[in-house]
Amino acid sequence: MSSLHEARLALGKRLRELRRHAELSGRQLAESLAWPPSKVSKLENGRQAPTDDDIKAWIRATDSHDEMEGLLASLHMLTVQHIEWQRQLRGGLRSHQTELAALDAKTRLFRALECTFIPGLLQTAEYARARFSQSVKVLKVGTDVDEAVQARIRRQEILYRTDKRFHFVLTEAALRYRLCPPEVMLGQLDRLIALSALPNVKFGIIGFETPYAVAPTHGFWLLDDERVMVEIFSAELNLAQPQEIELYRAIFESMATAASYGRQAREIIKRIIEDLSAEMGSGSE
């Protein structure tokens, strides 16, 4: 089942619930809107995507005006809610970085939780190259790794804009996973220490010893209060329903509260640097 069809089914299910709550049959709703009865069935069963006007007419007919914002948000994100990486990266790794840069320009507050790897805006060129190389290997897309690295590094200029604010929360595991050569990771850890001192960057780390109120199931980005972006192996999820935004905002706040900042965060990084350096030294003996 395609992701697009799944999204249509979810939207159709909600429309059906509103119709039933209004105690209308499919035929009665269709007649009230001067639609053919088959249209109601197609919309509710995900065989046809509604338009903005369809949603607004449905809302009026079922007297469910409080649902307008959420339903329209679902509709607007229908085609981008679950974008397969192979399709998204068809134009190459660099083109996706260009698209993200355009999104960065529109965003004022960036909140990111990462449990597995360093966020792209904080990556060194060498770490970014390792991440892009993995994408090429796993997803069988693009070979423009060098161009993608350059584009990612250019994106990082936004960190120095005073009209932008950033709040990063990383688990200690993300700093210890071996996703690149040890010497590359050492450079990356040094980079994190430097970036944590930027005045518009709030950088927190959740240490291994810290109890979690919510399990760090996966990482995500919260862009203003408009969009949540989640990366999985096969796709990038873009979530925009108000209740989804609120859920991820609450999760981020919980994680942010558990994190250590400032000198304590830097001490965690330095401890990891010492452990990694010691391993590298013992390995050369």
PDB file of C-alpha atoms in Angstrom, residues 79-100 103 139 141-142 144 227 229-238:
ATOM      1  CA  THR A  79       1.305  14.658  -1.038  1.00  0.00           C
ATOM      2  CA  VAL A  80       4.375  15.447   1.073  1.00  0.00           C
ATOM      3  CA  GLN A  81       3.528  13.691   4.337  1.00  0.00           C
ATOM      4  CA  HIS A  82       5.447  10.592   3.374  1.00  0.00           C
ATOM      5  CA  ILE A  83       7.874  11.254   0.534  1.00  0.00           C
ATOM      6  CA  GLU A  84       9.929   8.250  -0.507  1.00  0.00           C
ATOM      7  CA  TRP A  85      13.663   9.006  -0.428  1.00  0.00           C
ATOM      8  CA  GLN A  86      14.247   7.459  -3.849  1.00  0.00           C
ATOM      9  CA  ARG A  87      11.765   9.900  -5.358  1.00  0.00           C
ATOM     10  CA  GLN A  88      12.874  12.857  -3.257  1.00  0.00           C
ATOM     11  CA  LEU A  89      16.548  12.290  -4.047  1.00  0.00           C
ATOM     12  CA  ARG A  90      15.990  11.559  -7.714  1.00  0.00           C
ATOM     13  CA  GLY A  91      17.628  14.879  -8.591  1.00  0.00           C
ATOM     14  CA  GLY A  92      20.638  14.043  -6.439  1.00  0.00           C
ATOM     15  CA  LEU A  93      21.719  14.570  -2.855  1.00  0.00           C
ATOM     16  CA  ARG A  94      22.660  18.184  -3.512  1.00  0.00           C
ATOM     17  CA  SER A  95      19.202  19.132  -4.774  1.00  0.00           C
ATOM     18  CA  HIS A  96      17.640  17.965  -1.515  1.00  0.00           C
ATOM     19  CA  GLN A  97      20.053  20.175   0.436  1.00  0.00           C
ATOM     20  CA  THR A  98      18.975  23.104  -1.738  1.00  0.00           C
ATOM     21  CA  GLU A  99      15.329  22.379  -0.912  1.00  0.00           C
ATOM     22  CA  LEU A 100      16.157  22.272   2.791  1.00  0.00           C
ATOM     23  CA  LEU A 103      12.902  25.789   4.103  1.00  0.00           C
ATOM     24  CA  LEU A 139      19.205   3.953  -0.855  1.00  0.00           C
ATOM     25  CA  VAL A 141      20.524   7.195  -5.003  1.00  0.00           C
ATOM     26  CA  GLY A 142      22.833   9.897  -6.368  1.00  0.00           C
ATOM     27  CA  ASP A 144      27.028  13.665  -5.972  1.00  0.00           C
ATOM     28  CA  ARG A 227       5.966  21.436  10.665  1.00  0.00           C
ATOM     29  CA  MET A 229      10.098  16.470  10.027  1.00  0.00           C
ATOM     30  CA  VAL A 230      11.007  12.858  10.801  1.00  0.00           C
ATOM     31  CA  GLU A 231      13.514  10.765   8.875  1.00  0.00           C
ATOM     32  CA  ILE A 232      13.049   7.009   8.596  1.00  0.00           C
ATOM     33  CA  PHE A 233      14.972   4.617   6.367  1.00  0.00           C
ATOM     34  CA  SER A 234      12.582   4.787   3.431  1.00  0.00           C
ATOM     35  CA  ALA A 235      11.111   8.242   3.708  1.00  0.00           C
ATOM     36  CA  GLU A 236      10.939  11.700   5.173  1.00  0.00           C
ATOM     37  CA  LEU A 237       7.738  12.345   7.103  1.00  0.00           C
ATOM     38  CA  ASN A 238       6.309  15.860   7.126  1.00  0.00           C
TER      39      ASN A 238
END
